[in-house]
Structure formats: C-alpha cells, structure tokens
Amino acid sequence: MARKAAIIGGGVIGGGWAARFLLNGWDVAVFDPDPQAERKIGEVLANARAALPALSDVPMPAEGKLSFAGTITEAVEGAEYIQESVSERLELKHRVFAQIQQSAPETLIGSSTSGFKPSELQEHAANPGTIFVAHPFNPVYLLPLAEVVPSPKNAARDIERAKEILREIGMFPLHVRKEIDAHIADRFLEAVWREALWLVKDGVATTEEIDEAIRMGFGLRWGQMGLFETYRVAGGEAGMKHFMAQFGPCLQWPWTKLTDVPEFNDELVDLIAGQSDAQSGHHSIRELERIRDSNLIGFLRALKDRNWGAGKVLRDHDARRAVAFHDAAPTGAPLVMAQMQVLPGWIDYNGHMTESRYLFAASETSDAFLRLIGAGMDYVAAGHSYYTAETHIMHLGECKLGDRLTGTLQVLGADEKRLHVFIRIQRGDEVVASLEQMLLHVDMKANKTCAAAPGVLAKLEPITQAHKTLPRPEAAGRFVGQRRA
C-alpha cells in the first residue's frame, strides 16, 4: 500500500511538493480552496513529469495517486507526512495547524515558510512538537534543498524521521541548528535582492544587466561550489587565510547599501516591472518554467556525472531506489532497467538523437542489469567485470529532444563466462532501437576471461531460465558471439 502525503496549499510551492511526492510513488491528497488549484497543480505536475525522470538513472516508481480533498480533515486522514504551503500570514498558518491537529495530532507537519521561525509557527498549537520548518526552493520537484528548522519543542527523533522522509523523495535536508528569521538561504537572497533594487533605482543597471552579471559570472560558480569554497579557490595555494587577508579590508569600504532599504513605492514597482517586462515579456511564465527546467536538468546532470554538489544527492537517491527496485525486480521479462530523457547534448544538427547516445542508452540499461545481478562497481573494484565484446545496433525510429526513453533487457543466453543480451530502447510502446550484445566475464588483473562469482551466477541463473520461455526477438542475429566456421 502506497504511503500518503497531505499537501495543504496548492500554489507553486505546494504543487511542487505534490509532484515531488507523487513521482516518488507516494499518494498525495491536496487541499486548497482555490477553484483553479486542480488546473494549476496539473500544470506543475506536467512540468515535473517531463523533468524529474530525466535526472534519474533508475526506473522511477509507479506514480502515486493524486486526489483533491474538500476539507483539511479529509486531506490529512491517513497521511504519514503533511506539508503546509499556505500564504505567508502567521495567523492563517496557525488556523491551518489547529485544523490539522484536530484530526492528525501526532503527524509530522513541515511548513514551507520562507521567513517564520518554528517557535512562531508552534504558538498556540495543540501539539507544537510535530510542527517544524521544511523550506524548499522553486521548482521543488527539481531543486533538492529543504531547510529543516526545529525548535527546542521538537524531539530529535521526529526531526530525524522528517529528514529521512525528505531523503526518500530525493531531497537534501539541511538541518538548521539555530532558529533565525528567513533561515539561511533566504538571508542571502534578501541581501542580493536589496542590493539589486538599489542598483536599478539609482540607474546603475537594468534588471537584465543584473541578471547577466549573475548568470554569466558568479552564479555559475555558486551553483557548483557555493560561497566559501569558491573563495577558498580564489585565495590560490595559500587558501582561505590569504583570501581573507586580501579582501577583508573591503568590508570597511562603502561598496554596498545592504544596511539601507530603498523606499518601496509605486515608482520603484513600475520601474522594476517595466524593465522585467522588456527583458522577458516575450515569454509566457510557462515557457520560462520549461526553459528553466531544461537548463536545470543539464546543470544537475553535469554535477551528477561528477558526483558533486547537488549531483551527489541525485546519485545517492538513485542508489537508495536501486536497492528497492532490485530487491523487488521480477525474473520475468523483458526487464525494465533504465529510464532516460533525450537532453540537448544528445541531439545532432538534424535535431535527432545521435548514434553514440543510443549506445549510451544501451550501456545504462546493461549497467543497471549488472548491478541487479551483483556485478556493480564494488564487484569491479574487487577485480572482476563483464566486458562488452560485441554490439549490434538496429535503428528503428528517430528520437528528438525531450523524448522519454525506457531501456529493457532480455537475456538470450548465459554461462559461467558469457552473457548474451538483447536490449530495446523504447519511446512508450514504440521500439526506436534494439541492440544485441555479447559480454565476457573477465579477471581484470589477469586480463583474461574467467567464471563469474557464484553469487553473481546465482542471481543470473533464474533470470536466464525465465527468459528462455520468451519469444526470441526477430531482430536477434544468428551469429553474435560465434566465430566464423
């Protein structure tokens, strides 16, 4: 039976939470009195379905069931976790918490608040110890950070359980150990935002010029190395001490206006809004969301390839889900082993997926199968591996940017030293390419074939036997892996 999460408030953030839970296999009940809530969440979910699976190299779980509740009581009934994402009005949040705890007094309640401290949220609550801050960043379905902020009234075991739930849906819970207004990340954003407003108000820069300064420069550094690690590198071989000595005196210079706030009036609003319209008004908000998501996928995939920063969170999430997937994997077939999406770097000048990426898709599929039978990276580190000796590829369709692909694998034959597989790369039910491979088991130190480990063969054998009952693929060759007579 699927686990259930309740989302109270179905705006941009609430919709992102709903998508994050749903696509990780949880059932989700949403309460929002807005008559447009179902449409808005549907649009967020459509973006998430197109984006989140592209970050995963393990098949996504079956999507959970989405429902819209008529009351808070109905939404939270049977929920293991509740996320509150209503407007930033403290009295409204207090009313919501009171209604929730009438029906679910012991259930964990994370608040998406960007500014309020947990002790403020807990005021007048029937059970303050279940309420804490779980502050995400938009789009919630792609960005992993969730600032988890408890108060002294929260039991450590409850906060650890909340953090574990967040990890299970692929997020990075950053435990903020001390209550503070706006937590950690938004305090940086507020500082940058104030300075940007002054620069526009004083006519120093336009909204577009400020955005260019960020995305063409330090924003790229921050996205993969943060603030302090970036400055550590900037200090050269002498490191952070040298950087601090060199740039510390600048803190006394009147460079910024961070301690001052520009007067917030109609003139400033019109100035900012007008420049923003000129900068980006030719795109709809939905278009900008899709552009943002596509770019984020590319950044995150690059970090994932390097097991760095947010990419490490993605790898860890894959590893966690791979265990559950492999433990539950049936021996029947063809086995679904990989899910992918055609990314911008995968296509050629014709707009089609390149041949090398079909091979990459097959490699992702076969690698997942090797992990399934116990021949993953630990096995390789111990000195043994399966080497691909022969590959035959047949192109049956054309893949384009954004296409969702599935890699399935059928074992055609296996013995102690050889593994003969047939891989289908599918777009929905359509097979766009098939690849037949012969793999040899190798002692890497001796650089020659040898029998696979008994544990690997024990996992491979029942799959091989089950696949003998399957029809032989029409595209399978007659001589793969055989020498000429």
Coordinates of C-alpha atoms in Angstrom, one line a residue:
M1 CA 0.0 0.0 0.0
A2 CA 1.4 3.4 -1.0
R3 CA 2.3 5.9 1.6
K4 CA 0.3 9.1 1.8
A5 CA 1.4 12.7 2.0
A6 CA -1.0 15.6 2.5
I7 CA -0.3 19.0 0.9
I8 CA -2.2 21.9 2.4
G9 CA -2.0 24.8 -0.1
G10 CA -1.7 24.1 -3.8
G11 CA 0.2 27.1 -5.2
V12 CA 3.5 27.0 -6.9
I13 CA 5.3 25.6 -3.9
G14 CA 2.5 23.2 -2.8
G15 CA 2.2 21.9 -6.3
G16 CA 5.9 21.3 -6.5
W17 CA 5.7 19.3 -3.2
A18 CA 2.8 17.3 -4.6
A19 CA 4.8 16.5 -7.7
R20 CA 7.9 15.5 -5.8
F21 CA 5.9 13.1 -3.6
L22 CA 3.8 11.7 -6.4
L23 CA 6.7 11.0 -8.8
N24 CA 8.4 9.1 -6.0
G25 CA 5.5 6.8 -5.5
W26 CA 3.5 8.4 -2.7
D27 CA -0.2 9.0 -2.8
V28 CA -0.9 12.7 -2.4
A29 CA -4.1 14.5 -1.1
V30 CA -4.2 18.2 -1.7
F31 CA -6.4 20.8 0.0
D32 CA -6.7 24.2 -1.5
P33 CA -10.0 26.3 -1.6
D34 CA -8.8 28.0 -4.9
P35 CA -11.2 26.7 -7.6
Q36 CA -8.2 26.9 -10.0
A37 CA -6.0 24.7 -7.8
E38 CA -6.5 21.5 -9.7
R39 CA -5.6 23.2 -13.0
K40 CA -2.6 24.9 -11.5
I41 CA -1.2 21.7 -9.9
G42 CA -1.9 19.8 -13.1
E43 CA 0.4 22.3 -15.0
V44 CA 3.1 22.0 -12.4
L45 CA 2.8 18.2 -12.5
A46 CA 3.1 18.2 -16.3
N47 CA 6.4 20.1 -16.0
A48 CA 7.6 17.7 -13.3
R49 CA 6.8 14.6 -15.3
A50 CA 8.9 16.0 -18.1
A51 CA 11.8 17.0 -15.9
L52 CA 12.4 14.9 -12.8
P53 CA 12.7 11.5 -14.5
A54 CA 15.5 12.9 -16.7
L55 CA 17.6 13.2 -13.6
S56 CA 17.2 9.5 -12.7
D57 CA 19.2 6.5 -14.0
V58 CA 17.0 4.1 -12.1
P59 CA 13.4 3.4 -13.2
M60 CA 11.0 5.7 -11.4
P61 CA 8.5 4.0 -9.1
A62 CA 4.9 3.8 -10.2
E63 CA 3.4 7.3 -9.8
G64 CA 1.2 7.7 -6.8
K65 CA -2.5 8.7 -6.8
L66 CA -3.4 12.4 -6.7
S67 CA -6.6 13.4 -5.1
F68 CA -8.2 16.8 -4.1
A69 CA -9.8 16.9 -0.7
G70 CA -12.8 19.1 0.1
T71 CA -11.5 19.7 3.7
I72 CA -8.3 19.7 5.6
T73 CA -9.6 16.8 7.7
E74 CA -10.2 14.7 4.6
A75 CA -6.7 15.6 3.2
V76 CA -4.8 14.6 6.3
E77 CA -6.7 11.4 7.1
G78 CA -4.2 8.5 7.0
A79 CA -1.3 10.8 6.0
E80 CA 2.2 9.8 7.1
Y81 CA 3.5 13.3 6.4
I82 CA 1.9 16.7 6.0
Q83 CA 3.4 19.8 4.2
E84 CA 1.8 23.2 4.8
S85 CA 2.3 25.7 1.9
V86 CA -0.3 28.4 2.5
S87 CA 0.3 32.1 2.2
E88 CA 2.9 33.8 4.5
R89 CA 0.4 35.0 7.1
L90 CA 1.1 33.7 10.6
E91 CA -2.5 33.8 11.7
L92 CA -3.5 31.8 8.7
K93 CA -0.8 29.2 9.4
H94 CA -2.0 29.0 13.0
R95 CA -5.6 28.3 11.9
V96 CA -4.4 25.6 9.5
F97 CA -2.3 23.9 12.1
A98 CA -5.2 23.9 14.5
Q99 CA -7.5 22.3 11.9
I100 CA -4.8 19.7 11.0
Q101 CA -4.2 18.7 14.6
Q102 CA -7.9 18.2 15.3
S103 CA -7.6 15.2 13.1
A104 CA -3.9 14.3 13.0
P105 CA -2.4 15.5 16.3
E106 CA 0.7 13.2 16.0
T107 CA 1.5 13.6 12.3
L108 CA 4.7 15.4 11.2
I109 CA 3.9 18.9 9.7
G110 CA 6.5 20.6 7.7
S111 CA 6.0 24.2 6.8
S112 CA 7.2 25.8 3.6
T113 CA 7.6 29.2 5.3
S114 CA 10.4 31.2 4.0
G115 CA 10.6 33.6 6.9
F116 CA 8.9 32.5 10.1
K117 CA 10.8 30.7 12.9
P118 CA 9.4 27.3 14.0
S119 CA 8.7 28.7 17.5
E120 CA 6.4 31.3 16.0
L121 CA 4.6 28.6 14.0
Q122 CA 4.2 26.5 17.1
E123 CA 2.4 29.2 19.1
H124 CA -1.0 28.0 20.5
A125 CA -0.6 24.6 18.8
A126 CA -2.2 21.6 20.4
N127 CA 1.0 19.6 19.8
P128 CA 3.8 22.0 18.9
G129 CA 6.4 19.3 18.8
T130 CA 5.1 18.0 15.4
I131 CA 5.4 21.4 13.6
F132 CA 8.8 22.4 12.1
V133 CA 10.1 24.3 9.1
A134 CA 10.8 22.4 5.9
H135 CA 11.6 25.3 3.5
P136 CA 12.1 24.2 -0.2
F137 CA 13.1 26.1 -3.3
N138 CA 11.3 26.5 -6.5
P139 CA 10.9 24.3 -8.5
V140 CA 10.5 21.9 -5.6
Y141 CA 10.4 18.9 -7.9
L142 CA 14.0 19.6 -9.2
L143 CA 15.9 21.5 -6.6
P144 CA 16.9 19.2 -3.7
L145 CA 17.4 21.7 -0.8
A146 CA 14.9 21.7 2.1
E147 CA 15.9 23.8 5.1
V148 CA 14.8 21.8 8.1
V149 CA 14.5 24.1 11.1
P150 CA 13.3 22.7 14.5
S151 CA 12.7 24.5 17.8
P152 CA 13.5 23.2 21.3
K153 CA 10.0 21.7 21.4
N154 CA 10.7 19.3 18.5
A155 CA 12.0 15.9 19.5
A156 CA 15.3 14.9 17.8
R157 CA 13.8 11.6 16.7
D158 CA 10.9 13.3 14.9
I159 CA 13.3 15.7 13.1
E160 CA 15.4 12.7 12.0
R161 CA 12.3 10.9 10.8
A162 CA 11.3 14.0 8.8
K163 CA 14.8 14.3 7.3
E164 CA 14.6 10.6 6.3
I165 CA 11.3 11.1 4.5
L166 CA 12.8 14.1 2.6
R167 CA 15.7 11.9 1.6
E168 CA 13.4 9.2 0.4
I169 CA 11.9 11.7 -2.1
G170 CA 15.3 12.8 -3.3
M171 CA 15.7 16.0 -1.3
F172 CA 18.7 17.3 0.7
P173 CA 17.5 18.2 4.2
L174 CA 19.8 20.9 5.5
H175 CA 19.4 20.9 9.3
V176 CA 19.5 24.5 10.5
R177 CA 20.6 24.2 14.1
K178 CA 19.5 27.7 15.3
E179 CA 16.3 29.5 14.8
I180 CA 16.6 32.7 12.8
D181 CA 14.3 34.8 10.6
A182 CA 14.4 33.6 7.0
H183 CA 16.6 30.7 7.9
I184 CA 19.9 30.5 5.9
A185 CA 19.4 30.7 2.1
D186 CA 16.8 33.4 2.0
R187 CA 19.0 35.7 4.0
F188 CA 21.5 35.6 1.2
L189 CA 18.7 36.1 -1.3
E190 CA 17.4 39.1 0.6
A191 CA 20.9 40.7 0.7
V192 CA 21.3 40.3 -3.1
W193 CA 17.7 41.4 -3.7
R194 CA 18.2 44.7 -1.7
E195 CA 21.4 45.5 -3.5
A196 CA 19.8 44.8 -6.9
L197 CA 16.9 47.1 -6.1
W198 CA 19.3 49.9 -5.3
L199 CA 21.3 49.4 -8.5
V200 CA 18.1 49.6 -10.5
K201 CA 16.7 52.6 -8.5
D202 CA 19.9 54.5 -8.8
G203 CA 20.1 53.9 -12.6
V204 CA 23.3 51.9 -12.3
A205 CA 22.0 48.8 -14.0
T206 CA 18.8 47.4 -15.5
T207 CA 17.1 44.1 -14.4
E208 CA 18.6 42.4 -17.5
E209 CA 22.1 43.7 -16.8
I210 CA 22.0 42.4 -13.2
D211 CA 20.7 39.0 -14.3
E212 CA 23.5 38.8 -16.9
A213 CA 26.1 39.6 -14.2
I214 CA 24.8 36.7 -12.1
R215 CA 24.3 34.1 -14.8
M216 CA 27.4 34.9 -16.8
G217 CA 29.7 35.0 -13.7
F218 CA 29.4 34.2 -10.0
G219 CA 26.1 32.4 -10.3
L220 CA 27.8 29.6 -12.3
R221 CA 30.4 29.3 -9.6
W222 CA 27.9 29.3 -6.7
G223 CA 25.8 26.6 -8.4
Q224 CA 28.6 24.1 -8.1
M225 CA 30.9 25.3 -5.3
G226 CA 28.9 27.6 -3.1
L227 CA 30.4 30.7 -1.5
F228 CA 33.2 29.8 0.9
E229 CA 34.6 27.0 -1.3
T230 CA 34.6 29.4 -4.3
Y231 CA 36.6 32.0 -2.2
R232 CA 38.9 29.3 -0.9
V233 CA 39.9 28.6 -4.5
A234 CA 40.2 32.3 -5.2
G235 CA 42.8 32.5 -2.4
G236 CA 45.2 30.5 -4.5
E237 CA 47.6 28.0 -3.0
A238 CA 47.5 29.9 0.3
G239 CA 43.8 29.2 0.6
M240 CA 41.2 31.0 2.7
K241 CA 43.5 32.8 5.0
H242 CA 45.1 34.6 2.1
F243 CA 41.7 35.4 0.6
M244 CA 40.5 36.9 3.9
A245 CA 43.7 38.9 4.3
Q246 CA 43.5 40.3 0.8
F247 CA 39.8 41.1 0.7
G248 CA 38.9 41.6 4.4
P249 CA 39.6 45.3 4.4
C250 CA 37.0 45.7 1.6
L251 CA 34.3 45.1 4.2
Q252 CA 35.0 48.5 5.6
W253 CA 34.6 50.2 2.3
P254 CA 31.2 51.8 1.4
W255 CA 30.6 49.5 -1.5
T256 CA 27.1 48.3 -0.7
K257 CA 23.8 49.6 0.6
L258 CA 22.9 46.4 2.4
T259 CA 22.0 48.2 5.6
D260 CA 19.7 50.6 3.8
V261 CA 16.3 49.8 2.2
P262 CA 15.1 51.7 -0.9
E263 CA 11.7 53.2 -0.4
F264 CA 9.1 50.7 -1.6
N265 CA 6.7 52.8 -3.6
D266 CA 4.7 52.7 -6.9
E267 CA 7.6 54.3 -8.7
L268 CA 10.0 51.6 -7.8
V269 CA 7.5 48.9 -8.6
D270 CA 6.8 50.3 -12.0
L271 CA 10.5 50.7 -12.8
I272 CA 11.3 47.1 -11.9
A273 CA 8.2 45.7 -13.5
G274 CA 8.7 47.7 -16.7
Q275 CA 12.3 46.6 -17.1
S276 CA 11.3 43.0 -16.4
D277 CA 8.6 43.1 -19.0
A278 CA 11.0 44.4 -21.5
Q279 CA 13.5 41.7 -20.6
S280 CA 11.3 38.6 -20.5
G281 CA 7.8 39.6 -21.5
H282 CA 8.1 37.9 -24.9
H283 CA 7.9 34.5 -23.0
S284 CA 4.9 33.3 -21.1
I285 CA 5.5 32.1 -17.5
R286 CA 5.0 28.5 -18.5
E287 CA 7.6 28.9 -21.3
L288 CA 10.1 30.4 -18.8
E289 CA 9.4 27.5 -16.4
R290 CA 10.2 25.0 -19.2
I291 CA 13.3 26.8 -20.2
R292 CA 14.4 27.0 -16.5
D293 CA 13.7 23.2 -16.0
S294 CA 15.6 22.2 -19.1
N295 CA 18.6 24.3 -18.1
L296 CA 18.5 22.9 -14.5
I297 CA 18.4 19.3 -15.9
G298 CA 21.6 20.0 -17.9
F299 CA 23.3 21.5 -14.9
L300 CA 22.3 18.8 -12.5
R301 CA 23.2 16.0 -14.9
A302 CA 26.7 17.5 -15.3
L303 CA 27.0 17.6 -11.5
K304 CA 25.7 14.1 -11.2
D305 CA 28.3 12.8 -13.7
R306 CA 30.9 14.3 -11.4
N307 CA 29.2 13.1 -8.2
W308 CA 29.5 16.7 -6.9
G309 CA 27.2 19.1 -5.0
A310 CA 23.5 18.6 -5.9
G311 CA 24.6 15.8 -8.3
K312 CA 25.8 13.7 -5.4
V313 CA 22.3 14.0 -3.9
L314 CA 20.9 12.6 -7.2
R315 CA 23.4 9.7 -7.2
D316 CA 22.6 8.9 -3.6
H317 CA 18.9 8.9 -4.4
D318 CA 19.4 6.6 -7.3
A319 CA 21.4 4.2 -5.2
R320 CA 18.7 4.2 -2.5
R321 CA 15.9 3.5 -5.0
A322 CA 18.1 0.9 -6.9
V323 CA 18.2 -1.2 -3.8
A324 CA 14.4 -1.3 -3.5
F325 CA 14.0 -1.7 -7.3
H326 CA 16.5 -4.6 -7.5
D327 CA 15.1 -6.3 -4.4
A328 CA 11.6 -6.3 -5.9
A329 CA 12.6 -6.9 -9.5
P330 CA 10.9 -10.0 -11.1
T331 CA 12.8 -12.5 -13.1
G332 CA 10.3 -12.3 -15.9
A333 CA 11.0 -10.0 -18.8
P334 CA 11.9 -8.1 -20.7
L335 CA 13.2 -6.4 -17.6
V336 CA 12.8 -2.6 -17.4
M337 CA 16.2 -1.4 -16.3
A338 CA 16.6 2.3 -17.2
Q339 CA 14.6 5.4 -17.8
M340 CA 16.1 8.4 -19.7
Q341 CA 15.2 11.6 -21.4
V342 CA 16.8 13.0 -24.6
L343 CA 18.8 16.0 -23.4
P344 CA 20.1 18.9 -25.5
G345 CA 23.6 17.3 -25.7
W346 CA 22.2 14.1 -27.1
I347 CA 21.0 15.5 -30.4
D348 CA 22.8 16.3 -33.7
Y349 CA 22.4 19.1 -36.2
N350 CA 19.3 17.3 -37.6
G351 CA 17.6 17.5 -34.2
H352 CA 17.7 13.8 -33.8
M353 CA 19.4 11.7 -31.1
T354 CA 23.0 10.8 -32.1
E355 CA 24.1 7.2 -32.6
S356 CA 26.5 7.5 -29.7
R357 CA 23.6 8.2 -27.4
Y358 CA 21.8 5.0 -28.5
L359 CA 24.9 3.2 -27.3
F360 CA 24.9 5.2 -24.1
A361 CA 21.3 4.3 -23.5
A362 CA 22.1 0.6 -24.0
S363 CA 25.1 1.0 -21.7
E364 CA 22.8 2.5 -19.0
T365 CA 20.5 -0.5 -19.4
S366 CA 23.1 -3.2 -19.3
D367 CA 24.9 -1.5 -16.4
A368 CA 21.7 -1.5 -14.4
F369 CA 21.3 -5.2 -15.1
L370 CA 24.8 -5.9 -14.0
R371 CA 24.1 -4.1 -10.7
L372 CA 21.0 -6.2 -10.4
I373 CA 22.9 -9.5 -10.5
G374 CA 25.6 -8.2 -8.2
A375 CA 28.3 -7.2 -10.7
G376 CA 28.3 -3.4 -10.0
M377 CA 31.1 -1.1 -9.0
D378 CA 32.0 -3.0 -5.8
Y379 CA 32.5 -6.1 -7.9
V380 CA 34.6 -4.2 -10.4
A381 CA 36.7 -2.7 -7.6
A382 CA 37.4 -6.3 -6.4
G383 CA 38.9 -7.1 -9.8
H384 CA 36.2 -8.6 -12.0
S385 CA 33.9 -7.2 -14.6
Y386 CA 31.8 -8.0 -17.6
Y387 CA 33.4 -6.6 -20.8
T388 CA 31.3 -5.9 -23.9
A389 CA 32.8 -7.9 -26.7
E390 CA 30.3 -7.3 -29.5
T391 CA 27.4 -5.0 -30.1
H392 CA 24.9 -4.9 -33.0
I393 CA 22.5 -1.9 -33.2
M394 CA 19.4 -1.6 -35.3
H395 CA 17.8 1.9 -35.7
L396 CA 14.0 1.7 -35.9
G397 CA 12.9 5.2 -35.1
E398 CA 14.0 8.8 -34.6
C399 CA 14.3 10.3 -31.1
K400 CA 14.0 14.0 -30.6
L401 CA 14.8 16.5 -27.8
G402 CA 12.7 15.8 -24.7
D403 CA 11.6 12.3 -25.6
R404 CA 11.3 9.9 -22.7
L405 CA 13.0 6.6 -23.2
T406 CA 12.9 3.2 -21.5
G407 CA 15.6 0.6 -21.7
T408 CA 14.6 -3.0 -21.3
L409 CA 16.8 -6.1 -21.3
Q410 CA 16.2 -9.8 -22.3
V411 CA 18.8 -12.5 -21.6
L412 CA 19.2 -14.6 -24.7
G413 CA 21.8 -16.9 -23.1
A414 CA 24.4 -17.1 -20.4
D415 CA 27.0 -19.4 -19.0
E416 CA 29.8 -19.0 -16.5
K417 CA 31.8 -16.7 -18.7
R418 CA 29.4 -15.3 -21.2
L419 CA 26.3 -13.1 -21.1
H420 CA 24.2 -12.7 -24.3
V421 CA 21.5 -9.9 -24.0
F422 CA 19.0 -8.1 -26.2
I423 CA 18.2 -4.5 -25.3
R424 CA 15.3 -2.5 -26.5
I425 CA 15.2 1.3 -26.3
Q426 CA 11.6 2.3 -26.3
R427 CA 9.6 5.5 -26.5
G428 CA 6.4 4.5 -24.9
D429 CA 5.4 1.2 -26.6
E430 CA 7.5 2.0 -29.7
V431 CA 10.9 0.4 -30.0
V432 CA 13.2 3.1 -31.5
A433 CA 16.3 1.0 -31.4
S434 CA 17.5 -2.5 -30.5
L435 CA 21.0 -3.6 -29.5
E436 CA 22.3 -7.1 -29.2
Q437 CA 25.4 -7.6 -27.0
M438 CA 27.8 -10.3 -26.0
L439 CA 29.6 -9.7 -22.7
L440 CA 32.5 -11.7 -21.4
H441 CA 33.3 -12.1 -17.7
V442 CA 36.9 -11.0 -17.1
D443 CA 39.6 -11.2 -14.4
M444 CA 40.8 -7.7 -14.8
K445 CA 44.2 -8.4 -13.2
A446 CA 45.0 -11.4 -15.4
N447 CA 43.2 -9.7 -18.4
K448 CA 41.5 -12.9 -19.4
T449 CA 38.1 -14.5 -19.2
C450 CA 37.1 -16.4 -16.1
A451 CA 34.0 -17.8 -14.4
A452 CA 31.8 -15.2 -12.7
A453 CA 31.5 -15.3 -8.9
P454 CA 29.0 -17.9 -7.5
G455 CA 26.8 -15.1 -6.1
V456 CA 26.5 -13.4 -9.5
L457 CA 25.7 -16.7 -11.2
A458 CA 23.1 -17.5 -8.5
K459 CA 21.3 -14.2 -9.4
L460 CA 21.7 -14.6 -13.1
E461 CA 20.5 -18.2 -13.4
P462 CA 16.8 -17.8 -12.5
I463 CA 16.6 -14.8 -14.8
T464 CA 18.2 -16.8 -17.7
Q465 CA 15.8 -19.7 -17.1
A466 CA 12.8 -17.3 -17.0
H467 CA 13.8 -15.7 -20.2
K468 CA 14.1 -18.9 -22.1
T469 CA 10.3 -19.0 -22.2
L470 CA 10.2 -15.7 -24.0
P471 CA 10.0 -15.4 -27.8
R472 CA 13.4 -14.8 -29.4
P473 CA 13.4 -11.3 -30.8
E474 CA 13.1 -11.1 -34.6
A475 CA 16.0 -8.7 -34.8
A476 CA 18.3 -11.0 -32.9
G477 CA 21.2 -12.2 -35.1
R478 CA 22.2 -15.8 -35.7
F479 CA 25.9 -15.4 -35.2
V480 CA 26.5 -13.0 -32.4
G481 CA 29.3 -14.2 -30.2
Q482 CA 30.3 -17.0 -32.6
R483 CA 33.5 -17.4 -34.5
R484 CA 33.5 -18.0 -38.3
A485 CA 33.5 -21.7 -39.1

